[in-house]
Structure formats: C-alpha cells, structure tokens
PDB file of C-alpha atoms in Angstrom:
ATOM      1  CA  UNK F   1      92.428  80.803  78.517  1.00 45.00           C
ATOM      2  CA  UNK F   2      88.759  81.171  80.034  1.00 44.00           C
ATOM      3  CA  UNK F   3      89.383  83.383  83.914  1.00 44.00           C
ATOM      4  CA  UNK F   4      92.854  84.572  82.044  1.00 52.00           C
ATOM      5  CA  UNK F   5      91.192  87.799  80.308  1.00 48.00           C
ATOM      6  CA  UNK F   6      90.018  88.641  83.598  1.00 45.00           C
ATOM      7  CA  UNK F   7      87.166  90.941  82.996  1.00 46.00           C
ATOM      8  CA  UNK F   8      86.834  95.408  81.879  1.00 46.00           C
ATOM      9  CA  UNK F   9      84.888  97.057  83.856  1.00 54.00           C
ATOM     10  CA  UNK F  10      87.163  99.755  85.989  1.00 50.00           C
ATOM     11  CA  UNK F  11      88.138  98.823  89.026  1.00 66.00           C
ATOM     12  CA  UNK F  12      89.846  99.920  92.474  1.00 82.00           C
ATOM     13  CA  UNK F  13      93.294  99.486  93.371  1.00 86.00           C
ATOM     14  CA  UNK F  14      92.658  96.914  95.791  1.00 89.00           C
ATOM     15  CA  UNK F  15      90.871  95.204  93.734  1.00 90.00           C
ATOM     16  CA  UNK F  16      93.506  94.980  90.440  1.00 91.00           C
ATOM     17  CA  UNK F  17      95.539  93.925  93.416  1.00 92.00           C
ATOM     18  CA  UNK F  18      93.282  91.262  94.975  1.00 93.00           C
ATOM     19  CA  UNK F  19      93.728  89.569  90.951  1.00 94.00           C
ATOM     20  CA  UNK F  20      97.315  90.913  91.075  1.00 95.00           C
ATOM     21  CA  UNK F  21      97.949  88.333  94.110  1.00 95.00           C
ATOM     22  CA  UNK F  22      95.201  85.579  92.455  1.00 96.00           C
ATOM     23  CA  UNK F  23      97.077  85.340  89.445  1.00 97.00           C
ATOM     24  CA  UNK F  24     101.188  85.519  91.244  1.00 97.00           C
ATOM     25  CA  UNK F  25     100.239  81.780  93.788  1.00 97.00           C
ATOM     26  CA  UNK F  26      99.111  80.770  90.518  1.00 97.00           C
ATOM     27  CA  UNK F  27     102.639  81.255  89.336  1.00 97.00           C
ATOM     28  CA  UNK F  28     103.823  80.268  92.082  1.00 97.00           C
ATOM     29  CA  UNK F  29     102.817  77.353  92.637  1.00 97.00           C
ATOM     30  CA  UNK F  30     103.451  75.892  88.069  1.00 97.00           C
ATOM     31  CA  UNK F  31     107.561  76.902  89.713  1.00 96.00           C
ATOM     32  CA  UNK F  32     107.907  75.583  92.615  1.00 95.00           C
ATOM     33  CA  UNK F  33     105.513  72.763  94.304  1.00 95.00           C
ATOM     34  CA  UNK F  34     103.895  72.017  91.527  1.00 96.00           C
ATOM     35  CA  UNK F  35     107.063  72.251  88.741  1.00 96.00           C
ATOM     36  CA  UNK F  36     107.438  68.018  88.305  1.00 96.00           C
ATOM     37  CA  UNK F  37     103.906  68.844  86.109  1.00 97.00           C
ATOM     38  CA  UNK F  38     104.437  72.448  84.922  1.00 97.00           C
ATOM     39  CA  UNK F  39     107.948  70.858  83.696  1.00 96.00           C
ATOM     40  CA  UNK F  40     105.764  67.417  82.104  1.00 96.00           C
ATOM     41  CA  UNK F  41     103.386  70.265  80.592  1.00 96.00           C
ATOM     42  CA  UNK F  42     106.274  72.326  78.548  1.00 96.00           C
ATOM     43  CA  UNK F  43     106.784  70.058  76.468  1.00 95.00           C
ATOM     44  CA  UNK F  44     109.569  71.108  73.323  1.00 95.00           C
ATOM     45  CA  UNK F  45     107.235  69.483  70.551  1.00 94.00           C
ATOM     46  CA  UNK F  46     104.378  71.110  71.079  1.00 94.00           C
ATOM     47  CA  UNK F  47     103.757  74.649  69.411  1.00 92.00           C
ATOM     48  CA  UNK F  48     104.489  77.514  71.008  1.00 93.00           C
ATOM     49  CA  UNK F  49     103.299  76.804  74.801  1.00 96.00           C
ATOM     50  CA  UNK F  50     102.579  80.150  77.687  1.00 96.00           C
ATOM     51  CA  UNK F  51     102.558  80.299  81.419  1.00 97.00           C
ATOM     52  CA  UNK F  52      98.905  81.701  82.988  1.00 97.00           C
ATOM     53  CA  UNK F  53      98.633  83.070  86.243  1.00 97.00           C
ATOM     54  CA  UNK F  54      94.675  82.768  87.125  1.00 96.00           C
ATOM     55  CA  UNK F  55      92.837  84.917  89.306  1.00 95.00           C
ATOM     56  CA  UNK F  56      91.584  81.903  91.595  1.00 96.00           C
ATOM     57  CA  UNK F  57      94.940  81.574  92.350  1.00 96.00           C
ATOM     58  CA  UNK F  58      95.516  78.420  89.407  1.00 97.00           C
ATOM     59  CA  UNK F  59      98.371  78.127  86.670  1.00 97.00           C
ATOM     60  CA  UNK F  60      97.735  76.406  83.892  1.00 97.00           C
ATOM     61  CA  UNK F  61      99.789  76.073  80.364  1.00 97.00           C
ATOM     62  CA  UNK F  62      98.011  76.802  76.780  1.00 95.00           C
ATOM     63  CA  UNK F  63      98.994  78.037  73.689  1.00 94.00           C
ATOM     64  CA  UNK F  64      98.419  82.314  73.088  1.00 92.00           C
ATOM     65  CA  UNK F  65      94.881  84.033  72.615  1.00 89.00           C
ATOM     66  CA  UNK F  66      93.878  83.556  69.163  1.00 88.00           C
ATOM     67  CA  UNK F  67      92.703  86.994  67.976  1.00 86.00           C
ATOM     68  CA  UNK F  68      94.875  89.752  67.558  1.00 85.00           C
ATOM     69  CA  UNK F  69      94.540  92.557  70.472  1.00 88.00           C
ATOM     70  CA  UNK F  70      94.026  89.912  72.966  1.00 88.00           C
ATOM     71  CA  UNK F  71      91.901  90.963  75.755  1.00 87.00           C
ATOM     72  CA  UNK F  72      95.157  90.986  78.136  1.00 90.00           C
ATOM     73  CA  UNK F  73      98.597  90.940  77.786  1.00 93.00           C
ATOM     74  CA  UNK F  74     100.270  87.939  76.959  1.00 94.00           C
ATOM     75  CA  UNK F  75     103.512  86.344  78.190  1.00 95.00           C
ATOM     76  CA  UNK F  76     106.339  85.385  76.956  1.00 94.00           C
ATOM     77  CA  UNK F  77     105.719  82.691  73.868  1.00 93.00           C
ATOM     78  CA  UNK F  78     107.094  79.459  73.214  1.00 95.00           C
ATOM     79  CA  UNK F  79     108.622  78.711  76.738  1.00 96.00           C
ATOM     80  CA  UNK F  80     108.523  74.903  75.713  1.00 95.00           C
ATOM     81  CA  UNK F  81     110.926  74.941  73.694  1.00 94.00           C
ATOM     82  CA  UNK F  82     114.017  75.797  76.191  1.00 93.00           C
ATOM     83  CA  UNK F  83     112.806  73.439  78.362  1.00 95.00           C
ATOM     84  CA  UNK F  84     115.763  70.827  76.994  1.00 94.00           C
ATOM     85  CA  UNK F  85     118.087  73.295  76.008  1.00 92.00           C
ATOM     86  CA  UNK F  86     119.395  75.226  79.495  1.00 93.00           C
ATOM     87  CA  UNK F  87     119.880  74.314  83.529  1.00 95.00           C
ATOM     88  CA  UNK F  88     116.483  73.298  84.286  1.00 95.00           C
ATOM     89  CA  UNK F  89     117.327  75.949  87.178  1.00 94.00           C
ATOM     90  CA  UNK F  90     118.561  78.475  84.615  1.00 95.00           C
ATOM     91  CA  UNK F  91     114.599  77.999  83.296  1.00 96.00           C
ATOM     92  CA  UNK F  92     112.842  77.999  86.096  1.00 97.00           C
ATOM     93  CA  UNK F  93     114.469  81.294  86.907  1.00 96.00           C
ATOM     94  CA  UNK F  94     113.810  82.560  82.838  1.00 96.00           C
ATOM     95  CA  UNK F  95     110.216  81.172  82.904  1.00 97.00           C
ATOM     96  CA  UNK F  96     109.337  83.259  86.723  1.00 97.00           C
ATOM     97  CA  UNK F  97     111.436  86.793  85.507  1.00 96.00           C
ATOM     98  CA  UNK F  98     109.020  86.576  82.618  1.00 97.00           C
ATOM     99  CA  UNK F  99     106.079  85.869  83.972  1.00 97.00           C
ATOM    100  CA  UNK F 100     106.924  88.287  86.800  1.00 97.00           C
ATOM    101  CA  UNK F 101     106.371  91.323  83.576  1.00 97.00           C
ATOM    102  CA  UNK F 102     103.736  89.639  82.281  1.00 97.00           C
ATOM    103  CA  UNK F 103     102.074  90.339  86.271  1.00 97.00           C
ATOM    104  CA  UNK F 104     102.815  94.001  85.898  1.00 95.00           C
ATOM    105  CA  UNK F 105     101.171  94.509  82.484  1.00 95.00           C
ATOM    106  CA  UNK F 106      98.263  92.837  82.958  1.00 94.00           C
ATOM    107  CA  UNK F 107      98.065  95.167  86.767  1.00 92.00           C
ATOM    108  CA  UNK F 108      98.349  98.511  84.252  1.00 89.00           C
ATOM    109  CA  UNK F 109      96.304  97.644  82.088  1.00 90.00           C
ATOM    110  CA  UNK F 110      93.758  97.114  84.951  1.00 89.00           C
ATOM    111  CA  UNK F 111      94.518 100.140  86.122  1.00 84.00           C
ATOM    112  CA  UNK F 112      95.548 102.049  82.736  1.00 83.00           C
ATOM    113  CA  UNK F 113      91.068 102.056  83.061  1.00 76.00           C
ATOM    114  CA  UNK F 114      91.069 103.848  86.059  1.00 70.00           C
ATOM    115  CA  UNK F 115      88.895 107.189  86.095  1.00 63.00           C
ATOM    116  CA  UNK F 116      87.333 105.288  82.925  1.00 51.00           C
ATOM    117  CA  UNK F 117      84.275 106.483  83.208  1.00 52.00           C
ATOM    118  CA  UNK F 118      85.508 110.317  84.397  1.00 54.00           C
ATOM    119  CA  UNK F 119      83.762 110.488  87.267  1.00 56.00           C
ATOM    120  CA  UNK F 120      86.501 110.356  89.501  1.00 58.00           C
ATOM    121  CA  UNK F 121      88.814 113.455  89.598  1.00 67.00           C
ATOM    122  CA  UNK F 122      92.428 112.849  87.620  1.00 72.00           C
ATOM    123  CA  UNK F 123      94.228 113.391  91.504  1.00 71.00           C
ATOM    124  CA  UNK F 124      92.602 110.367  92.574  1.00 73.00           C
ATOM    125  CA  UNK F 125      93.054 107.993  89.910  1.00 77.00           C
ATOM    126  CA  UNK F 126      96.874 108.934  90.406  1.00 82.00           C
ATOM    127  CA  UNK F 127      96.568 107.572  94.164  1.00 82.00           C
ATOM    128  CA  UNK F 128      94.970 105.034  93.365  1.00 81.00           C
ATOM    129  CA  UNK F 129      97.245 103.945  90.454  1.00 84.00           C
ATOM    130  CA  UNK F 130     100.220 104.865  92.890  1.00 87.00           C
ATOM    131  CA  UNK F 131      98.789 102.597  95.672  1.00 86.00           C
ATOM    132  CA  UNK F 132      98.520  99.488  93.137  1.00 89.00           C
ATOM    133  CA  UNK F 133     102.437  99.894  91.711  1.00 90.00           C
ATOM    134  CA  UNK F 134     103.020 100.771  96.156  1.00 91.00           C
ATOM    135  CA  UNK F 135     101.438  97.223  97.783  1.00 92.00           C
ATOM    136  CA  UNK F 136     102.513  94.948  95.076  1.00 94.00           C
ATOM    137  CA  UNK F 137     105.839  96.387  94.989  1.00 93.00           C
ATOM    138  CA  UNK F 138     105.655  94.977  98.793  1.00 91.00           C
ATOM    139  CA  UNK F 139     105.671  92.085  97.435  1.00 93.00           C
ATOM    140  CA  UNK F 140     109.292  89.911  96.780  1.00 94.00           C
ATOM    141  CA  UNK F 141     108.635  88.554  92.626  1.00 95.00           C
ATOM    142  CA  UNK F 142     108.240  85.443  91.337  1.00 96.00           C
ATOM    143  CA  UNK F 143     112.227  85.666  90.012  1.00 95.00           C
ATOM    144  CA  UNK F 144     113.206  85.888  93.869  1.00 94.00           C
ATOM    145  CA  UNK F 145     110.526  83.371  95.074  1.00 94.00           C
ATOM    146  CA  UNK F 146     111.809  80.269  93.056  1.00 94.00           C
ATOM    147  CA  UNK F 147     115.653  81.440  93.144  1.00 93.00           C
ATOM    148  CA  UNK F 148     115.733  82.047  97.277  1.00 90.00           C
ATOM    149  CA  UNK F 149     116.103  85.338  97.182  1.00 84.00           C
ATOM    150  CA  UNK F 150     113.291  86.716  99.055  1.00 70.00           C
ATOM    151  CA  UNK F 151     113.894  84.399 101.798  1.00 68.00           C
ATOM    152  CA  UNK F 152     117.601  85.634 102.563  1.00 65.00           C
ATOM    153  CA  UNK F 153     115.834  88.825 101.669  1.00 62.00           C
ATOM    154  CA  UNK F 154     114.089  87.943 104.704  1.00 60.00           C
ATOM    155  CA  UNK F 155     116.211  86.422 107.411  1.00 62.00           C
ATOM    156  CA  UNK F 156     118.967  89.972 106.305  1.00 61.00           C
ATOM    157  CA  UNK F 157     115.810  92.375 108.095  1.00 58.00           C
ATOM    158  CA  UNK F 158     114.531  89.326 110.960  1.00 53.00           C
ATOM    159  CA  UNK F 159     115.259  91.721 113.613  1.00 52.00           C
ATOM    160  CA  UNK F 160     115.918  90.471 116.896  1.00 52.00           C
ATOM    161  CA  UNK F 161     112.987  89.597 119.775  1.00 45.00           C
ATOM    162  CA  UNK F 162     114.613  92.908 121.544  1.00 45.00           C
ATOM    163  CA  UNK F 163     113.590  95.236 119.324  1.00 48.00           C
ATOM    164  CA  UNK F 164     110.978  93.848 118.653  1.00 47.00           C
ATOM    165  CA  UNK F 165     109.667  94.075 121.628  1.00 42.00           C
ATOM    166  CA  UNK F 166     111.090  97.419 122.025  1.00 47.00           C
ATOM    167  CA  UNK F 167     109.344  98.403 119.101  1.00 46.00           C
ATOM    168  CA  UNK F 168     105.871  97.804 119.715  1.00 43.00           C
ATOM    169  CA  UNK F 169     105.946  99.128 123.869  1.00 42.00           C
ATOM    170  CA  UNK F 170     106.940 102.269 122.159  1.00 43.00           C
ATOM    171  CA  UNK F 171     105.015 102.546 118.831  1.00 42.00           C
ATOM    172  CA  UNK F 172     102.635 105.197 121.034  1.00 40.00           C
ATOM    173  CA  UNK F 173     105.110 107.155 122.528  1.00 44.00           C
ATOM    174  CA  UNK F 174     107.665 107.017 119.252  1.00 44.00           C
ATOM    175  CA  UNK F 175     104.558 108.845 117.117  1.00 43.00           C
ATOM    176  CA  UNK F 176     103.035 112.010 119.294  1.00 42.00           C
ATOM    177  CA  UNK F 177     107.732 112.147 119.546  1.00 43.00           C
ATOM    178  CA  UNK F 178     106.750 112.848 115.614  1.00 44.00           C
ATOM    179  CA  UNK F 179     104.402 115.233 116.341  1.00 40.00           C
ATOM    180  CA  UNK F 180     106.151 117.531 118.136  1.00 40.00           C
ATOM    181  CA  UNK F 181     109.636 116.954 117.227  1.00 43.00           C
ATOM    182  CA  UNK F 182     109.428 115.725 113.590  1.00 45.00           C
ATOM    183  CA  UNK F 183     107.985 118.459 110.064  1.00 41.00           C
ATOM    184  CA  UNK F 184     104.782 116.889 109.393  1.00 36.00           C
ATOM    185  CA  UNK F 185     103.467 118.870 106.257  1.00 39.00           C
ATOM    186  CA  UNK F 186     100.486 121.119 106.647  1.00 40.00           C
ATOM    187  CA  UNK F 187      97.299 119.805 104.829  1.00 42.00           C
ATOM    188  CA  UNK F 188      96.836 121.174 101.759  1.00 43.00           C
ATOM    189  CA  UNK F 189      93.747 122.606 100.931  1.00 44.00           C
ATOM    190  CA  UNK F 190      91.790 119.532  98.900  1.00 45.00           C
ATOM    191  CA  UNK F 191      88.360 118.789  97.860  1.00 47.00           C
ATOM    192  CA  UNK F 192      88.765 115.445  98.948  1.00 47.00           C
ATOM    193  CA  UNK F 193      88.838 113.479 102.491  1.00 47.00           C
ATOM    194  CA  UNK F 194      91.159 113.488 105.103  1.00 49.00           C
ATOM    195  CA  UNK F 195      91.264 109.392 104.855  1.00 51.00           C
ATOM    196  CA  UNK F 196      92.662 109.813 101.403  1.00 51.00           C
ATOM    197  CA  UNK F 197      94.847 112.561 102.219  1.00 51.00           C
ATOM    198  CA  UNK F 198      95.714 110.667 105.307  1.00 52.00           C
ATOM    199  CA  UNK F 199      96.764 107.758 103.036  1.00 53.00           C
ATOM    200  CA  UNK F 200      98.905 110.078  99.882  1.00 51.00           C
ATOM    201  CA  UNK F 201     101.375 111.209 102.580  1.00 50.00           C
ATOM    202  CA  UNK F 202     101.940 107.577 104.373  1.00 52.00           C
ATOM    203  CA  UNK F 203     102.431 107.188 100.521  1.00 51.00           C
ATOM    204  CA  UNK F 204     104.577 109.759 100.445  1.00 51.00           C
ATOM    205  CA  UNK F 205     106.308 108.413 103.918  1.00 53.00           C
ATOM    206  CA  UNK F 206     106.683 105.163 102.092  1.00 54.00           C
ATOM    207  CA  UNK F 207     109.057 106.339  99.854  1.00 61.00           C
ATOM    208  CA  UNK F 208     111.686 108.572 101.814  1.00 72.00           C
ATOM    209  CA  UNK F 209     114.366 106.891 102.617  1.00 79.00           C
ATOM    210  CA  UNK F 210     117.356 107.051 105.899  1.00 82.00           C
ATOM    211  CA  UNK F 211     119.398 109.359 105.581  1.00 81.00           C
ATOM    212  CA  UNK F 212     122.007 107.432 107.174  1.00 81.00           C
ATOM    213  CA  UNK F 213     121.213 104.127 106.585  1.00 80.00           C
ATOM    214  CA  UNK F 214     119.368 104.628 103.537  1.00 76.00           C
ATOM    215  CA  UNK F 215     116.285 102.012 104.857  1.00 78.00           C
ATOM    216  CA  UNK F 216     112.724 103.077 103.633  1.00 74.00           C
ATOM    217  CA  UNK F 217     110.294 105.432 105.869  1.00 67.00           C
ATOM    218  CA  UNK F 218     108.460 101.901 108.571  1.00 66.00           C
ATOM    219  CA  UNK F 219     105.312 103.148 110.656  1.00 65.00           C
ATOM    220  CA  UNK F 220     106.363 101.443 113.364  1.00 71.00           C
ATOM    221  CA  UNK F 221     109.725 102.743 113.843  1.00 77.00           C
ATOM    222  CA  UNK F 222     110.537 106.053 115.149  1.00 82.00           C
ATOM    223  CA  UNK F 223     112.095 108.882 112.529  1.00 84.00           C
ATOM    224  CA  UNK F 224     113.100 112.573 113.092  1.00 86.00           C
ATOM    225  CA  UNK F 225     114.097 115.753 110.567  1.00 86.00           C
ATOM    226  CA  UNK F 226     117.790 117.182 110.553  1.00 87.00           C
ATOM    227  CA  UNK F 227     115.966 121.335 111.022  1.00 87.00           C
ATOM    228  CA  UNK F 228     118.996 122.005 108.238  1.00 86.00           C
ATOM    229  CA  UNK F 229     119.496 119.400 105.578  1.00 86.00           C
ATOM    230  CA  UNK F 230     116.154 118.837 105.757  1.00 84.00           C
ATOM    231  CA  UNK F 231     116.964 114.801 105.376  1.00 85.00           C
ATOM    232  CA  UNK F 232     114.882 111.919 108.074  1.00 86.00           C
ATOM    233  CA  UNK F 233     116.962 110.209 109.841  1.00 84.00           C
ATOM    234  CA  UNK F 234     116.276 106.741 111.740  1.00 84.00           C
ATOM    235  CA  UNK F 235     115.621 108.116 115.352  1.00 85.00           C
ATOM    236  CA  UNK F 236     117.889 104.500 116.594  1.00 86.00           C
ATOM    237  CA  UNK F 237     120.435 105.574 113.319  1.00 86.00           C
ATOM    238  CA  UNK F 238     121.086 108.696 114.678  1.00 86.00           C
ATOM    239  CA  UNK F 239     120.506 107.418 118.331  1.00 87.00           C
ATOM    240  CA  UNK F 240     118.126 109.859 119.184  1.00 87.00           C
ATOM    241  CA  UNK F 241     114.941 108.114 121.326  1.00 86.00           C
ATOM    242  CA  UNK F 242     111.681 110.241 122.017  1.00 83.00           C
ATOM    243  CA  UNK F 243     111.798 110.515 124.276  1.00 82.00           C
ATOM    244  CA  UNK F 244     114.480 112.786 124.811  1.00 84.00           C
ATOM    245  CA  UNK F 245     113.320 113.768 121.328  1.00 82.00           C
ATOM    246  CA  UNK F 246     110.525 116.080 123.007  1.00 82.00           C
ATOM    247  CA  UNK F 247     113.612 117.521 124.769  1.00 82.00           C
ATOM    248  CA  UNK F 248     115.353 119.621 121.136  1.00 84.00           C
ATOM    249  CA  UNK F 249     114.504 122.527 119.853  1.00 81.00           C
ATOM    250  CA  UNK F 250     116.334 122.244 116.845  1.00 85.00           C
ATOM    251  CA  UNK F 251     117.695 118.388 115.977  1.00 85.00           C
ATOM    252  CA  UNK F 252     120.576 118.813 113.506  1.00 86.00           C
ATOM    253  CA  UNK F 253     121.866 115.396 112.553  1.00 86.00           C
ATOM    254  CA  UNK F 254     125.817 114.285 112.876  1.00 84.00           C
ATOM    255  CA  UNK F 255     126.483 115.153 109.487  1.00 83.00           C
ATOM    256  CA  UNK F 256     125.285 119.244 109.909  1.00 83.00           C
ATOM    257  CA  UNK F 257     127.727 119.452 113.492  1.00 80.00           C
ATOM    258  CA  UNK F 258     130.380 117.957 112.041  1.00 78.00           C
ATOM    259  CA  UNK F 259     130.279 120.049 109.239  1.00 69.00           C
ATOM    260  CA  UNK F 260     129.603 123.531 111.473  1.00 58.00           C
ATOM    261  CA  UNK F 261     131.966 122.099 114.167  1.00 57.00           C
ATOM    262  CA  UNK F 262     134.592 122.415 110.952  1.00 56.00           C
ATOM    263  CA  UNK F 263     133.974 125.621 110.318  1.00 54.00           C
TER     264      UNK F 263
END
C-alpha cells in the first residue's frame, strides 16, 4: 500500500487534481490496456482484494489496509469475488463505477483539509474546493471510458472544421462585444486579489446554461443576456452575431419577444 495513502500536508486544488489525475490514469490502464493482467490478479480464490490507483499513473490489486481507520478512504472490497459470476464487461463496468466513487472520496478527503492551517479565509477555501470539483468534472469518468460512453460524447460534441475556424477568428471580437452588450456583474468589494475574483467569475459562468440549447458556458463562445428574463443564450442559438450585438441597446430573446407580440 505504499504510495496509495499519499500525504497529509495541506494542498492546493491543483495539487489534489494532479493526484486525482494520476490515480485515475492508473485505474484506467488496469481496466483497458492492461485488463488481462488485472483480470488474472483478481482470482476469486484469494481474499478480499481492492483495486488501487497510484499517483504515479500505475495501479495495484491488493488487500485492504489493516489499520482502522485507514489513512485514506478504501476502494470497493472483494472485487475479485464477482469476477467469474458475471459477464466480463459487466464486471469491469461495475469495478469502474466503484473506482470513480473511490477517486472522488480520496480527492475530497484531501480537499477537506484545505485551510487546515487556518491561514486561509473561508472564502478562499470554498473557492479551492469548487475549483477542484470543476477540474474533476471536466474529465470523463472511468466508467465512461471503460464503457465507451466518453468517445460517443466527444463525437457528438465535436464541431466541424468551419465552425472551429469561425470561432478562432471571431474570438477577440466576441469578447469585445460581450463587454458592451452582456450584463457583467459589478466587481465585488473584497480583500482578495483581482485575479482570484476573475477566477471565481469564470467558475460562476461555467455553471450557466444556454436558455435555448441547454449547453454550458464556454470561454470561446459568444453569449448574450436577455434584458427582460435575464437568461443567457449562445449567440448562434438566437442568431445574434458579435457585430450585430454592438448595435443592440436592449436585447430581448425570442421567447420574450413572442410574449410581447401575443400581448
């Protein structure tokens, strides 16, 4: 179990995420490219076995920790017992789901220690934890990788080459238009640095959904806010370009425009 436990030092979101990403990579290897070796190690005749991901992108199948409570949250026990009792793909998917749960448990175990030295303010600590969650959430789960769901999602979301070139060429213009037409919340009075405020604002935008298609906010896309219902929309979804937005004094989304027309 050397290497699985990690350290107890107070960490930043980036450090914990690196640990998470390394362990995740190791477990993905066990369940995909090195699955034959993993399958052989999970002998049902052996005792309770666990799959551990290590920070150096390797993995191991081992017995659970002897001490109680263990240094880190424990993975699912007895993954080997079900190996011959179910279809191999189903078994691997089951192990993958439990591996995802363990990875989150370990990451938030470390995340719970943010600000443990009491030097960081509560606001900074909460921001670190939220940043950690956002970074983790941007990666597909092990289950999605093992079952192939991640590949399907990436194909569905891959734009064509022309839209990519259009985005890159109009990126600067889009951001300039946003500053003129979009509602930007005023800066908060805070003792923290401007860089941290900007980071927090980006994270808040990251949770915003388009009122038309329901997709998330992305930094390289032009967005516009309705002055009536105050919902955000992709410019492409409501057919508003950055150039056109510069000449709009008060924007009304299609839904609000139709309501007024019916009235």
